[in-house]
XYZ file of C-alpha atoms in Angstrom:
427
model
C 19.728 -8.958 -26.117
C 22.960 -9.369 -25.404
C 23.819 -10.148 -21.383
C 25.108 -6.758 -21.455
C 21.890 -5.423 -22.503
C 19.803 -7.144 -19.680
C 22.664 -5.712 -17.043
C 22.407 -2.442 -18.387
C 18.272 -2.959 -19.054
C 17.980 -3.810 -15.342
C 19.710 -1.530 -13.710
C 18.227 1.238 -15.780
C 14.676 -0.203 -14.789
C 15.988 0.071 -11.386
C 16.790 3.033 -11.431
C 13.370 4.649 -12.821
C 11.520 2.666 -10.376
C 13.146 4.360 -7.584
C 13.056 7.910 -8.699
C 9.807 8.177 -10.165
C 7.547 5.449 -9.011
C 7.514 6.451 -5.490
C 6.753 10.226 -6.200
C 3.455 8.993 -8.710
C 2.423 6.390 -5.782
C 2.341 10.302 -3.263
C 0.730 11.880 -6.096
C -2.170 9.402 -6.518
C -2.530 8.963 -3.159
C -3.594 12.090 -2.803
C -5.573 12.187 -5.980
C -7.689 9.283 -4.353
C -8.071 10.346 -0.991
C -9.323 13.681 -2.427
C -12.039 11.961 -5.104
C -13.465 9.521 -2.176
C -13.255 11.410 0.864
C -16.614 12.189 -0.220
C -17.851 8.329 1.033
C -16.721 9.132 4.967
C -17.808 12.790 4.883
C -21.419 11.053 3.731
C -21.181 9.357 7.477
C -22.197 13.093 8.807
C -22.329 15.565 6.289
C -25.781 13.623 4.526
C -27.858 14.464 7.734
C -26.299 17.524 8.437
C -27.142 18.752 5.268
C -29.916 16.828 4.572
C -28.939 14.827 1.295
C -30.672 11.710 0.391
C -29.186 8.715 -0.915
C -29.472 9.545 -4.367
C -28.622 13.261 -4.017
C -25.359 11.728 -2.423
C -25.068 9.055 -5.314
C -25.488 11.829 -7.942
C -23.217 14.107 -6.080
C -20.410 11.467 -5.747
C -21.029 10.135 -9.333
C -20.455 13.680 -10.775
C -17.036 13.410 -10.265
C -16.397 11.018 -13.003
C -18.637 12.460 -15.284
C -16.573 15.530 -15.403
C -13.727 13.506 -15.231
C -14.879 11.767 -18.663
C -15.154 14.539 -20.545
C -12.070 16.323 -20.236
C -9.475 13.211 -19.984
C -9.024 13.515 -24.192
C -8.236 16.773 -24.073
C -6.157 16.732 -21.253
C -3.790 13.627 -22.563
C -3.577 15.667 -25.702
C -2.399 19.165 -23.553
C 0.094 16.929 -21.721
C 1.896 15.176 -24.503
C 2.141 19.209 -26.122
C 3.514 20.459 -22.922
C 4.453 17.802 -20.866
C 4.124 15.813 -17.437
C 5.942 17.985 -15.057
C 3.747 21.358 -15.877
C 0.128 19.468 -16.641
C 0.391 16.990 -13.427
C 1.951 19.870 -11.404
C -0.781 22.214 -12.300
C -3.557 20.526 -12.011
C -3.019 19.454 -8.662
C -2.772 22.861 -7.382
C -6.387 23.172 -8.467
C -7.386 20.193 -7.603
C -6.120 20.299 -4.058
C -8.011 24.007 -4.069
C -11.149 22.356 -4.849
C -10.998 19.510 -2.713
C -10.349 21.783 0.294
C -13.038 23.867 -1.079
C -15.997 20.775 -0.895
C -16.013 22.344 3.114
C -18.087 25.578 2.093
C -20.932 23.212 0.463
C -23.962 23.962 1.820
C -26.595 22.264 -1.028
C -27.456 19.552 -3.297
C -26.779 22.551 -6.242
C -23.465 23.321 -4.397
C -22.106 19.813 -4.284
C -23.272 18.357 -7.408
C -20.864 22.208 -8.969
C -17.597 21.430 -6.697
C -17.660 17.413 -7.337
C -18.132 17.784 -11.609
C -15.624 20.222 -11.089
C -13.231 18.238 -8.900
C -13.689 15.521 -11.765
C -12.593 18.155 -14.119
C -9.694 19.199 -12.231
C -8.377 15.494 -12.025
C -9.497 14.329 -15.246
C -5.621 14.741 -16.648
C -3.699 12.558 -13.801
C -4.569 8.911 -14.376
C -4.311 8.560 -18.193
C -1.496 11.310 -18.049
C 0.371 9.066 -15.623
C -0.323 5.703 -17.705
C 0.605 7.787 -20.808
C 3.723 9.427 -18.828
C 4.967 5.764 -17.844
C 4.795 4.505 -21.746
C 7.956 7.292 -21.590
C 9.955 5.068 -19.053
C 9.598 1.657 -19.764
C 9.126 -1.119 -22.294
C 6.166 -2.644 -23.009
C 7.649 -6.113 -21.412
C 8.192 -4.354 -18.163
C 5.310 -2.399 -18.132
C 2.192 -4.350 -16.107
C 4.849 -4.639 -13.258
C 5.589 -0.810 -13.508
C 1.624 -0.123 -13.737
C 1.642 -2.293 -10.794
C 4.325 -0.583 -8.776
C 2.323 3.287 -9.504
C -1.369 1.471 -8.971
C -0.077 0.550 -4.952
C -0.855 4.395 -4.588
C -4.608 2.761 -4.744
C -3.395 0.541 -2.063
C -1.681 2.919 0.266
C -4.196 5.259 -0.209
C -7.056 2.506 0.745
C -5.303 1.109 3.702
C -3.578 4.277 5.294
C -6.208 6.756 3.915
C -9.726 4.923 4.962
C -8.487 5.065 8.801
C -7.064 8.477 8.703
C -10.573 9.376 7.278
C -12.017 8.049 10.044
C -10.071 9.172 12.879
C -10.188 12.624 11.745
C -14.443 12.050 11.664
C -14.420 11.191 14.995
C -11.483 13.658 16.250
C -11.476 16.868 14.540
C -15.755 17.514 14.791
C -16.555 20.860 16.563
C -13.117 22.089 16.152
C -13.172 26.163 15.279
C -16.837 25.738 14.834
C -16.153 23.617 11.772
C -17.860 19.933 11.521
C -15.999 16.810 11.140
C -16.828 16.309 7.422
C -15.318 20.122 6.595
C -12.331 19.499 8.404
C -11.835 16.088 6.784
C -11.846 17.793 3.091
C -9.474 21.070 4.364
C -6.959 18.371 5.605
C -6.903 16.267 3.214
C -7.249 18.706 0.185
C -4.019 21.186 1.226
C -1.278 18.920 1.545
C -2.106 18.221 -2.472
C -1.491 22.019 -3.226
C 2.012 21.780 -1.583
C 2.784 18.726 -3.252
C 2.199 20.553 -6.670
C 4.472 23.168 -6.164
C 7.208 20.104 -5.540
C 6.276 18.459 -8.997
C 6.501 21.852 -10.805
C 10.059 21.748 -10.117
C 11.445 18.142 -10.112
C 9.618 16.016 -12.465
C 11.214 15.014 -15.335
C 9.145 15.345 -18.907
C 11.271 12.707 -20.719
C 14.216 10.126 -20.305
C 16.565 12.916 -21.925
C 16.214 15.278 -19.192
C 16.882 12.541 -15.943
C 20.160 13.577 -14.747
C 20.469 10.716 -12.536
C 20.774 8.321 -15.304
C 24.356 8.190 -17.159
C 24.193 8.379 -20.548
C 25.015 5.218 -21.497
C 21.601 4.375 -19.782
C 19.682 7.455 -21.283
C 20.968 6.080 -24.635
C 19.976 2.540 -23.974
C 16.744 3.325 -22.664
C 15.274 5.855 -25.785
C 16.907 3.085 -28.241
C 14.651 0.495 -26.589
C 11.703 2.337 -27.112
C 12.407 3.905 -29.968
C 12.627 -0.072 -31.645
C 8.790 -0.577 -29.800
C 7.730 1.948 -31.637
C 9.112 1.101 -34.897
C 7.228 -1.838 -34.378
C 3.727 -3.326 -36.076
C 1.060 -2.683 -33.789
C -2.457 -1.160 -33.837
C -2.449 2.345 -35.669
C -5.175 4.707 -37.009
C -5.130 7.944 -38.470
C -7.003 10.822 -37.784
C -8.624 11.694 -34.354
C -11.975 10.160 -34.646
C -10.662 7.199 -36.407
C -7.989 6.594 -33.251
C -11.487 6.993 -30.934
C -13.569 4.553 -32.879
C -10.598 1.929 -33.737
C -12.081 -1.363 -32.886
C -9.547 -2.272 -30.229
C -9.848 0.938 -28.687
C -13.913 0.587 -28.209
C -13.383 -3.159 -27.066
C -10.727 -1.827 -24.378
C -12.901 1.100 -23.415
C -16.640 -1.258 -22.828
C -13.784 -3.737 -20.724
C -12.974 -0.633 -18.924
C -16.159 0.665 -18.488
C -17.636 -2.177 -16.969
C -14.628 -3.136 -14.717
C -13.645 0.380 -13.106
C -17.810 1.035 -12.913
C -17.801 -2.283 -10.662
C -14.951 -1.631 -8.802
C -15.293 2.130 -8.170
C -19.028 1.310 -6.815
C -18.302 -0.191 -4.075
C -15.791 2.475 -2.832
C -18.010 4.781 -2.533
C -20.641 3.095 -0.950
C -19.359 0.870 1.685
C -18.686 2.820 4.247
C -22.686 3.466 4.475
C -22.845 -0.545 4.112
C -20.694 -0.982 7.135
C -22.781 1.944 9.244
C -25.976 0.518 8.134
C -24.906 -2.960 9.615
C -23.958 -1.744 12.750
C -24.900 2.024 13.318
C -22.795 1.754 16.839
C -19.457 1.475 14.460
C -17.334 4.767 14.709
C -15.772 5.991 11.894
C -12.266 5.290 12.340
C -13.621 1.549 13.318
C -15.298 2.036 9.643
C -11.738 3.398 8.280
C -9.931 0.429 9.563
C -12.929 -2.192 7.881
C -12.693 -0.262 4.957
C -8.773 -0.112 4.237
C -7.530 -3.434 5.553
C -8.599 -5.376 2.266
C -6.525 -2.974 0.263
C -3.701 -4.910 1.464
C -4.755 -8.035 -0.713
C -5.187 -5.269 -3.477
C -1.409 -4.571 -3.395
C -0.020 -7.670 -3.063
C -2.047 -8.295 -6.113
C -1.451 -5.698 -8.198
C 2.677 -6.568 -7.627
C 2.316 -10.381 -7.554
C -0.158 -10.539 -10.371
C 1.330 -7.817 -12.511
C 4.826 -9.497 -12.247
C 3.494 -12.762 -13.087
C 1.518 -11.394 -16.296
C 4.616 -9.862 -17.560
C 6.690 -13.156 -17.005
C 4.213 -15.249 -19.257
C 3.465 -12.380 -21.381
C 0.126 -13.494 -20.758
C -2.888 -10.606 -20.385
C -6.516 -11.659 -20.788
C -6.924 -14.071 -19.033
C -5.103 -12.280 -16.283
C -7.397 -9.666 -16.225
C -10.478 -11.976 -16.543
C -9.851 -14.138 -13.377
C -9.134 -11.143 -11.559
C -12.863 -9.614 -12.573
C -14.050 -12.799 -11.341
C -12.860 -12.450 -8.272
C -13.966 -9.182 -7.556
C -17.389 -10.485 -9.229
C -17.412 -13.513 -6.345
C -16.687 -10.573 -3.383
C -19.517 -8.691 -4.684
C -21.889 -11.859 -4.587
C -20.750 -12.728 -0.933
C -21.050 -8.937 0.249
C -24.628 -8.921 -1.430
C -25.897 -12.507 0.459
C -24.089 -11.307 3.765
C -26.099 -11.264 7.161
C -23.560 -9.202 9.028
C -20.319 -7.687 9.146
C -17.912 -10.658 9.279
C -19.412 -11.760 5.625
C -19.085 -8.523 4.128
C -15.430 -8.053 4.941
C -14.584 -11.403 3.567
C -16.563 -10.367 0.514
C -14.701 -7.163 0.784
C -11.039 -9.048 1.056
C -11.920 -11.202 -2.158
C -13.485 -8.295 -4.151
C -9.957 -6.405 -3.664
C -7.886 -9.217 -4.347
C -9.569 -9.823 -7.860
C -9.389 -5.497 -8.583
C -5.691 -6.142 -7.509
C -5.242 -8.795 -9.945
C -6.881 -7.158 -12.503
C -5.580 -3.538 -12.494
C -2.070 -3.623 -13.446
C -2.409 -6.523 -15.964
C -5.697 -4.227 -17.937
C -2.950 -1.230 -18.087
C -0.558 -3.475 -19.690
C -2.310 -4.759 -22.428
C -4.010 -1.368 -22.966
C -0.142 -0.035 -23.760
C 0.795 -2.848 -25.465
C -2.663 -3.133 -27.850
C -2.556 0.042 -28.931
C 1.001 0.849 -29.139
C 3.134 4.498 -29.171
C 1.171 5.745 -31.999
C -2.241 5.383 -30.359
C -1.468 5.895 -27.051
C -2.313 9.349 -25.904
C -6.019 9.374 -27.282
C -6.369 5.729 -26.929
C -5.487 5.865 -23.082
C -7.727 8.798 -22.873
C -10.723 6.856 -24.367
C -10.178 3.756 -22.413
C -9.965 5.352 -18.960
C -12.753 7.874 -19.895
C -14.884 5.293 -20.422
C -14.016 3.811 -16.928
C -14.850 7.125 -15.358
C -18.204 7.441 -16.680
C -18.716 3.704 -15.882
C -18.059 5.138 -12.502
C -20.258 8.063 -12.643
C -23.185 5.265 -13.577
C -22.934 2.626 -10.776
C -22.233 5.465 -8.046
C -25.071 6.926 -8.929
C -27.225 4.141 -9.736
C -26.365 2.649 -6.245
C -27.697 5.243 -4.769
C -30.892 5.324 -6.847
C -31.736 1.599 -6.411
C -30.885 2.070 -2.017
C -33.376 4.810 -2.363
C -35.997 2.401 -4.249
C -35.554 -1.055 -2.694
C -34.059 0.425 0.644
C -31.735 -2.493 0.163
C -27.481 -2.829 -0.881
C -28.199 -5.904 -2.405
C -29.547 -4.745 -6.180
C -26.772 -2.056 -6.299
C -24.183 -4.717 -5.217
C -25.445 -7.865 -7.536
C -25.250 -5.138 -10.239
C -21.459 -5.046 -9.668
C -21.118 -8.530 -9.922
C -22.603 -8.319 -12.844
C -20.631 -5.889 -14.089
C -17.342 -7.367 -13.345
C -18.870 -10.874 -14.954
C -19.328 -8.951 -18.358
C -15.783 -7.123 -18.056
C -14.285 -10.855 -17.751
C -15.956 -12.104 -20.619
C -15.510 -8.806 -22.878
C -11.880 -8.684 -22.365
C -11.254 -11.689 -24.189
C -12.820 -10.292 -27.281
C -9.658 -7.458 -27.443
C -7.268 -8.638 -30.127
C -3.374 -10.647 -29.230
C -0.865 -8.649 -30.028
C 2.366 -10.744 -30.636
C 4.920 -9.426 -28.015
């Protein structure tokens, strides 16, 4: 690559990051809030509606089962109709469903609504990961995915205290419970943003009028060169789904995302169990602050992975950090030690997250991307369903959070081992 190409490439990356990443972050912040605010709603909803820990765990987890079933079709639809129409349309649907969670009155309602919300959101995350492959080269992708994944850090850092404040401050207004207001206040903004996405999101670089013609030509040429490079290729839908590389990545993500998601949905109730006098706002800040380390690891570790060209060990080190944090949480005898464990767990999760998707997109290549990314993310959704549901059942059986948290730790350790089985590809 010439010096002129490098200068042009830097300008293009900067332009794309400034134009697309902030909007994608806001989209995913709302998605994350709408899927996990049930963990704060549960602080009073469970008692109001008579839900047991098993009912809550199964209902919270059913979101991921709906997600799991419809991810692959959603990504194939995205390739056919484009990101703007798919993402904008599903935002309208999931925002309305999230607000409608305020109408839940029974376990059956809870199960149906959570499953439907998962179906509605199923195309978002794998769709955005696929969308980023249309704009960033393989060598830039871990950094770009890390920037986008800051949405998780922002949602955790700001969304958790916001959820706690709504729970503390809005109960009784207009005759609605605090958990009902939580779903309404955090669901309706998604509908409004979905309308904006339908108007402004470009599907491909050719539609990006904020790039010059020279910049568009350079980007499309660079991405076309990657498509002609040797890569993992399988022909036919079933062969792509069952390709060994796809399966290795899927099993790794089943374990890793299951471990990460399990603690997200149960940490508010864990903190409340340790100190029942804590307000929902205090719980929100305790849950939210560790996301500062998550965000720092996303960016810093992702950039280091891009600079060195190494993915596998970056992911393994992060997953082991997450496992260590969970072990601390499992044996903690008070909130301070649980908080330290959460800090370590979120630091490790952030370190592994952006590097993992850089590994996925690089290992599969463009020919396998649409199906492979969806299959891998589907496996992660299935892992999340298993862990969130299992923790509720284990808590019901043992009356302790320790077995469930140790289960998460074991899953993270296995993920650190299994990712080393993913074939390495020359960059």
